PDB file of C-alpha atoms in Angstrom:
ATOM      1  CA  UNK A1250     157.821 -32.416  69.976  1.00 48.00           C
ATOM      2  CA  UNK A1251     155.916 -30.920  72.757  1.00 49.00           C
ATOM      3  CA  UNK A1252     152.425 -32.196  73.477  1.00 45.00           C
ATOM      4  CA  UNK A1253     149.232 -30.309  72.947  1.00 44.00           C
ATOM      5  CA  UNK A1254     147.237 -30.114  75.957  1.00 40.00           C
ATOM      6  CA  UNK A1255     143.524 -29.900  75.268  1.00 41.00           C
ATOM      7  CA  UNK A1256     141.925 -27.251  77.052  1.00 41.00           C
ATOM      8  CA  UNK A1257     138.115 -27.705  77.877  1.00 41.00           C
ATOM      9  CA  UNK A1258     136.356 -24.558  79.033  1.00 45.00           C
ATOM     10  CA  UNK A1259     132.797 -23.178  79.509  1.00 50.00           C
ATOM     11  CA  UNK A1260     131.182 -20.427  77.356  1.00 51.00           C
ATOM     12  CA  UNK A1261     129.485 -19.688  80.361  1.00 54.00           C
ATOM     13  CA  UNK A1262     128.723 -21.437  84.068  1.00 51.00           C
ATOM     14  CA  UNK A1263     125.196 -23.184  82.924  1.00 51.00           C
ATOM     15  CA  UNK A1264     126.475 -24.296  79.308  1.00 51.00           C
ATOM     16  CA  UNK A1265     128.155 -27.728  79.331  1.00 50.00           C
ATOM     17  CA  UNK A1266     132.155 -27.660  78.860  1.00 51.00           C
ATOM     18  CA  UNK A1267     133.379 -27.996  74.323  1.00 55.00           C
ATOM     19  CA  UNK A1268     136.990 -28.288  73.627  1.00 57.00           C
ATOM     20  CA  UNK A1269     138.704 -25.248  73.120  1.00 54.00           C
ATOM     21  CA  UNK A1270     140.392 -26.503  70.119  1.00 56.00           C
ATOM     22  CA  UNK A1271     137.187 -26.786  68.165  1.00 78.00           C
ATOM     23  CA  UNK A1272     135.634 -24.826  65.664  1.00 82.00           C
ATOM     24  CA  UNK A1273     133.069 -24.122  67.068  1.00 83.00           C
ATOM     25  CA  UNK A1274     134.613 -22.734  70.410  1.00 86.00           C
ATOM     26  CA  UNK A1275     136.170 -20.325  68.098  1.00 88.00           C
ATOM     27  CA  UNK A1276     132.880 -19.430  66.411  1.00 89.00           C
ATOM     28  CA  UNK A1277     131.562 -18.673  69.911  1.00 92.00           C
ATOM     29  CA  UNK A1278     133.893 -16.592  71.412  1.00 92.00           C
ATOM     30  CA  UNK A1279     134.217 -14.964  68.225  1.00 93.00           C
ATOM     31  CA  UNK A1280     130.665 -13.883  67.882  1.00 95.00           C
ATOM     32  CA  UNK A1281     130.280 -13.022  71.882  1.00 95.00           C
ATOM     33  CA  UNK A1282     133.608 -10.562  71.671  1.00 95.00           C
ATOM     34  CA  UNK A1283     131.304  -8.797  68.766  1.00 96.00           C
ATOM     35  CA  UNK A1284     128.283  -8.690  70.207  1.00 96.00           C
ATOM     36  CA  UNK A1285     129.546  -7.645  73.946  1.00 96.00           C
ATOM     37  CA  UNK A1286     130.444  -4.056  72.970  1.00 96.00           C
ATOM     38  CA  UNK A1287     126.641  -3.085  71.674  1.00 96.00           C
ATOM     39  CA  UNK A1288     125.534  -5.433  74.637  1.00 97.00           C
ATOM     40  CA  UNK A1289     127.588  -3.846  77.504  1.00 97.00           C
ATOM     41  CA  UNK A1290     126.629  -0.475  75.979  1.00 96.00           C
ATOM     42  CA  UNK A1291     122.728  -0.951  75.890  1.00 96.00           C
ATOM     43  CA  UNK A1292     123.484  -2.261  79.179  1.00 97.00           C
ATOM     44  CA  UNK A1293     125.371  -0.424  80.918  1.00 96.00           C
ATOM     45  CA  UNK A1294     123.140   3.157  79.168  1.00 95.00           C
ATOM     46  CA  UNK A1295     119.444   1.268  80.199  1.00 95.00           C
ATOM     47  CA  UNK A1296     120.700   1.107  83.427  1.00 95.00           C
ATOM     48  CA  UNK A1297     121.933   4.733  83.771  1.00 95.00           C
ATOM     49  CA  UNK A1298     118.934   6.054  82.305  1.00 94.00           C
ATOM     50  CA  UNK A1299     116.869   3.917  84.569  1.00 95.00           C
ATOM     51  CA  UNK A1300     118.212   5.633  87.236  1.00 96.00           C
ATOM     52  CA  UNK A1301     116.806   8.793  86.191  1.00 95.00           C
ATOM     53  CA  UNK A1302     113.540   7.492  85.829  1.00 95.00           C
ATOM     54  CA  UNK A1303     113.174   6.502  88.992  1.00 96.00           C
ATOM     55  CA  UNK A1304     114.600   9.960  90.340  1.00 96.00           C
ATOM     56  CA  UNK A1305     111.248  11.378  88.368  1.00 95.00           C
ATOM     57  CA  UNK A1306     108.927   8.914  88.902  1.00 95.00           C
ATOM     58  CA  UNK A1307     110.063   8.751  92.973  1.00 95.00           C
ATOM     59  CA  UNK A1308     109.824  13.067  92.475  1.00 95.00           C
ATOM     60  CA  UNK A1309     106.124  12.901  90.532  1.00 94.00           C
ATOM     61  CA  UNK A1310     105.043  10.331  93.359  1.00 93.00           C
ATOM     62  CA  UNK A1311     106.186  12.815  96.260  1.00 95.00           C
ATOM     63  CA  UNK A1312     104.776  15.707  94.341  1.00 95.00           C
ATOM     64  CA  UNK A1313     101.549  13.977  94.564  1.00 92.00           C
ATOM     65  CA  UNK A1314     101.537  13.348  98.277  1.00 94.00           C
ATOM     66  CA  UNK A1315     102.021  17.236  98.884  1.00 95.00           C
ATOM     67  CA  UNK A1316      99.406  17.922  97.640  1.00 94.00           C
ATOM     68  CA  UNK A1317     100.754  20.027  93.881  1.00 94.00           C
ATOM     69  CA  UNK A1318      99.469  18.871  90.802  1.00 93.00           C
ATOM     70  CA  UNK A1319     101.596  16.501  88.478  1.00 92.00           C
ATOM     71  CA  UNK A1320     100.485  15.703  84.692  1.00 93.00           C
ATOM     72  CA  UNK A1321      99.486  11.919  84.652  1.00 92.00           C
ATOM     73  CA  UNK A1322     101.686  11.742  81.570  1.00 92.00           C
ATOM     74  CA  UNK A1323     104.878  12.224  83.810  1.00 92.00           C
ATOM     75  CA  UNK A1324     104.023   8.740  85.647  1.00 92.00           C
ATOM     76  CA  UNK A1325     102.859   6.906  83.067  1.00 94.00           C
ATOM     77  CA  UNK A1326     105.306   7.913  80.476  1.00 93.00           C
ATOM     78  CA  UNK A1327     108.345   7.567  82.951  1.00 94.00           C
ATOM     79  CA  UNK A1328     106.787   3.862  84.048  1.00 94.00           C
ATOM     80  CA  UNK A1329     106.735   3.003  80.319  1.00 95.00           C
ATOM     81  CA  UNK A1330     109.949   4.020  79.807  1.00 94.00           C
ATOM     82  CA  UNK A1331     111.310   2.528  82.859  1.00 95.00           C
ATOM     83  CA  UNK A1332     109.980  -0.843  81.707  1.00 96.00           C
ATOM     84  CA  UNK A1333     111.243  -0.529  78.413  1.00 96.00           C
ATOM     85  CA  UNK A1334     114.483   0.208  79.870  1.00 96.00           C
ATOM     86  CA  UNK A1335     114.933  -3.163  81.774  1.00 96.00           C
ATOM     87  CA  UNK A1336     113.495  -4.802  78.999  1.00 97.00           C
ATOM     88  CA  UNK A1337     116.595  -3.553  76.454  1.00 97.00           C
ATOM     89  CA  UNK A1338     118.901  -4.368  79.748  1.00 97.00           C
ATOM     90  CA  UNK A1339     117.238  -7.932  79.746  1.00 97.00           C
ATOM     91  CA  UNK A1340     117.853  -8.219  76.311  1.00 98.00           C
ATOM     92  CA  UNK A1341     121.068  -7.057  75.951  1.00 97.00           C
ATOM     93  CA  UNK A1342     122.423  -9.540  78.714  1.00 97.00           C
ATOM     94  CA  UNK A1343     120.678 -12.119  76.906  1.00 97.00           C
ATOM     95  CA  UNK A1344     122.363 -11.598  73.594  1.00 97.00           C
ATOM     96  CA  UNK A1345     125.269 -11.162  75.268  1.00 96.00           C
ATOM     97  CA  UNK A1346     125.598 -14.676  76.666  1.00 95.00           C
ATOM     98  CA  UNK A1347     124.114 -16.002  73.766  1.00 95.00           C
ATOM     99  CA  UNK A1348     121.036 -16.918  75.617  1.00 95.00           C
ATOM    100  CA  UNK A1349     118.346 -15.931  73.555  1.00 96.00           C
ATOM    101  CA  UNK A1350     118.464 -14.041  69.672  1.00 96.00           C
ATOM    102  CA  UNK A1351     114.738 -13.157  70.329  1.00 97.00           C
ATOM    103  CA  UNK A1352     115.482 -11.410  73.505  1.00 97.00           C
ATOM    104  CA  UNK A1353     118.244  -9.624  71.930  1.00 97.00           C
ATOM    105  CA  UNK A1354     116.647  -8.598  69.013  1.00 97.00           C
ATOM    106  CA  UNK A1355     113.883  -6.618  71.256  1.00 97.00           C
ATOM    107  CA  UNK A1356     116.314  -4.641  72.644  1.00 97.00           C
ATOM    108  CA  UNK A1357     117.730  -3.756  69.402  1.00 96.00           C
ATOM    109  CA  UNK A1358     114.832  -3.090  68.172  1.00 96.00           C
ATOM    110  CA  UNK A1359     113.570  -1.331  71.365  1.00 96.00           C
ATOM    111  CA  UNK A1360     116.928   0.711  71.728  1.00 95.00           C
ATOM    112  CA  UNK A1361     116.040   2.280  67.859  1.00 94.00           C
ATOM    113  CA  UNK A1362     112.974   3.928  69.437  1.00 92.00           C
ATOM    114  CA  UNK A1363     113.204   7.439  70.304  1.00 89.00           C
ATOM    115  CA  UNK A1364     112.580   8.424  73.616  1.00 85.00           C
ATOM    116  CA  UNK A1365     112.120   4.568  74.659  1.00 87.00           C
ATOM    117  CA  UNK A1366     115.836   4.407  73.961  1.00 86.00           C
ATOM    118  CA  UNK A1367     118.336   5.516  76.835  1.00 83.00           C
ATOM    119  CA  UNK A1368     119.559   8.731  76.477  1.00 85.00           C
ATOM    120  CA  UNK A1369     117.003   9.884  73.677  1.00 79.00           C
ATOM    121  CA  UNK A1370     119.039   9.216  70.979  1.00 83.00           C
ATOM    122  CA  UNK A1371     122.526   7.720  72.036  1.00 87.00           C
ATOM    123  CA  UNK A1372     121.220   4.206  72.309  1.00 91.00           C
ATOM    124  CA  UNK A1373     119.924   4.508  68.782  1.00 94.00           C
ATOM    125  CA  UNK A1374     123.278   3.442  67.351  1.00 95.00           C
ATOM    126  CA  UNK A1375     123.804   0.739  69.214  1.00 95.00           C
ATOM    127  CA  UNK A1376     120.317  -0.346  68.758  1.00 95.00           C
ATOM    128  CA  UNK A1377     121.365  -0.600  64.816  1.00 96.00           C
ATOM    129  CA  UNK A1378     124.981  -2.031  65.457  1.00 96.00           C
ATOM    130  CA  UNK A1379     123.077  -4.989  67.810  1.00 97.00           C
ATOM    131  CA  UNK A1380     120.302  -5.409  64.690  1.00 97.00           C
ATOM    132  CA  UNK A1381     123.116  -6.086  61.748  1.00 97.00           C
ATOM    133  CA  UNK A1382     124.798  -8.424  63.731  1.00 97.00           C
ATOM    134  CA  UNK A1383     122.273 -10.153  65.110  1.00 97.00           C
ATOM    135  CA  UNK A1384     120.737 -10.624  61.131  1.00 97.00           C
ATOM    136  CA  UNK A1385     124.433 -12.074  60.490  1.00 96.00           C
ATOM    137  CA  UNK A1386     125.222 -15.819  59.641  1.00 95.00           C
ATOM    138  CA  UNK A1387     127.555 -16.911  62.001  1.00 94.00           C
ATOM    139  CA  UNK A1388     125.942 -15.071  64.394  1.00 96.00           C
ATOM    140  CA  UNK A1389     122.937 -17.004  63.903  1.00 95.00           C
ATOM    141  CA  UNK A1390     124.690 -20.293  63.674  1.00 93.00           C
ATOM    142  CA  UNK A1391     126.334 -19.149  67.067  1.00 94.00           C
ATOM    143  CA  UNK A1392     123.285 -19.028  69.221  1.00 95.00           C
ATOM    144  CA  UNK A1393     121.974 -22.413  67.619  1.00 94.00           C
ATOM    145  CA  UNK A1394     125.007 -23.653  68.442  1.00 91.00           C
ATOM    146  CA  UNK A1395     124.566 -22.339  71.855  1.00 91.00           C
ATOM    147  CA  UNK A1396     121.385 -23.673  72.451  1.00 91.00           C
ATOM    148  CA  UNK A1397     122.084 -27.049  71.585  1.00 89.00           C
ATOM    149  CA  UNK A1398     125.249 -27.064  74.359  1.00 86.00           C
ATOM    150  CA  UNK A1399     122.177 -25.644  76.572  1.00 86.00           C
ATOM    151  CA  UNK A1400     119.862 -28.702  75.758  1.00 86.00           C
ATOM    152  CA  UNK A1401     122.752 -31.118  75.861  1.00 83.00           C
ATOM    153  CA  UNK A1402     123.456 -30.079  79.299  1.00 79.00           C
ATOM    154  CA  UNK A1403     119.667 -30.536  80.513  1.00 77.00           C
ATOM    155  CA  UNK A1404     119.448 -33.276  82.833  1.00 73.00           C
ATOM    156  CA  UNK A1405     117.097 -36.232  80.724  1.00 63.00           C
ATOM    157  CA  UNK A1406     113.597 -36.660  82.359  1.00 56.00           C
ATOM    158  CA  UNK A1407     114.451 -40.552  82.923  1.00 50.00           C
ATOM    159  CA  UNK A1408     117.355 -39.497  84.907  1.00 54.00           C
ATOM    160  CA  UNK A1409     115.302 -37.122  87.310  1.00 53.00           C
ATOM    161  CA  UNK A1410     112.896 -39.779  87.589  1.00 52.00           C
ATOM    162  CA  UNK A1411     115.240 -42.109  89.756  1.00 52.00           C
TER     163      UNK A1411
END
């Protein structure tokens, strides 16, 4: 009979190292294979779009030292959406990883607003997809589960004291 190894892995570089034969490995890399595709997509269209902003916003600025008139609006409302836009790239990495359901459910909810989300209304679908997982129950149990291997791995005050 051949021998099992055990195999001990990471679910990322700052979480502590779980058996890969356990449950809840499984439940883990489960749950971050669903939630990557919304999360690399809000990603990967904040940061596109965020691009763009800064092509106007850099534009609006130059504009302005010439001399020609630019509507405040254009700056303000590209600066609002260029913060919203790293905020739903924030997020998204953060649900990603499993770092932080809060985070991620921001950018959801951030990616549903029109003309906050990128592309006007692209990111609108992904902004739902990201929402009705995030509301599911593994997927919840996944980033508690998460978050205790986080606090696990923290170093114990007593032991920094030394």
């Amino acid at each position: 009979v051949p021998r099992q190894r055990k195999m001990v892995v990471a679910v990322n570089a700052q979480e502590p190292l779980i058996s890969a034969q356990s449950e809840e490995y499984d439940l883990l890399v489960a749950v971050k294979k669903r939630l990557a595709r919304p999360a690399t997509a809000l990603i990967a269209m904040s940061s596109i779009q965020s691009v763009f902003v800064v092509i106007v916003l850099v534009s609006a600025i130059a504009m302005r030292i010439r001399g020609d008139a630019v509507h405040p609006s254009v700056l303000y409302g590209n600066a609002i959406q260029g913060v919203c836009l790293v905020v739903i790239a924030i997020g998204a990495a953060k649900m990603g990883y499993l770092e932080s359901i809060a985070m991620g459910r921001v950018a959801a909810f951030m990616a549903c607003i029109p003309f906050v989300t990128p592309f006007t209304v692209v990111g609108i679908p992904f902004g739902i997809w990201a929402m009705r997982l995030l509301k599911q129950p593994d997927v919840l149990a996944a980033f508690e589960s998460a978050a205790c291997l986080r606090r696990q791995a923290e170093p114990s005050n007593a032991a920094d004291s030394r």
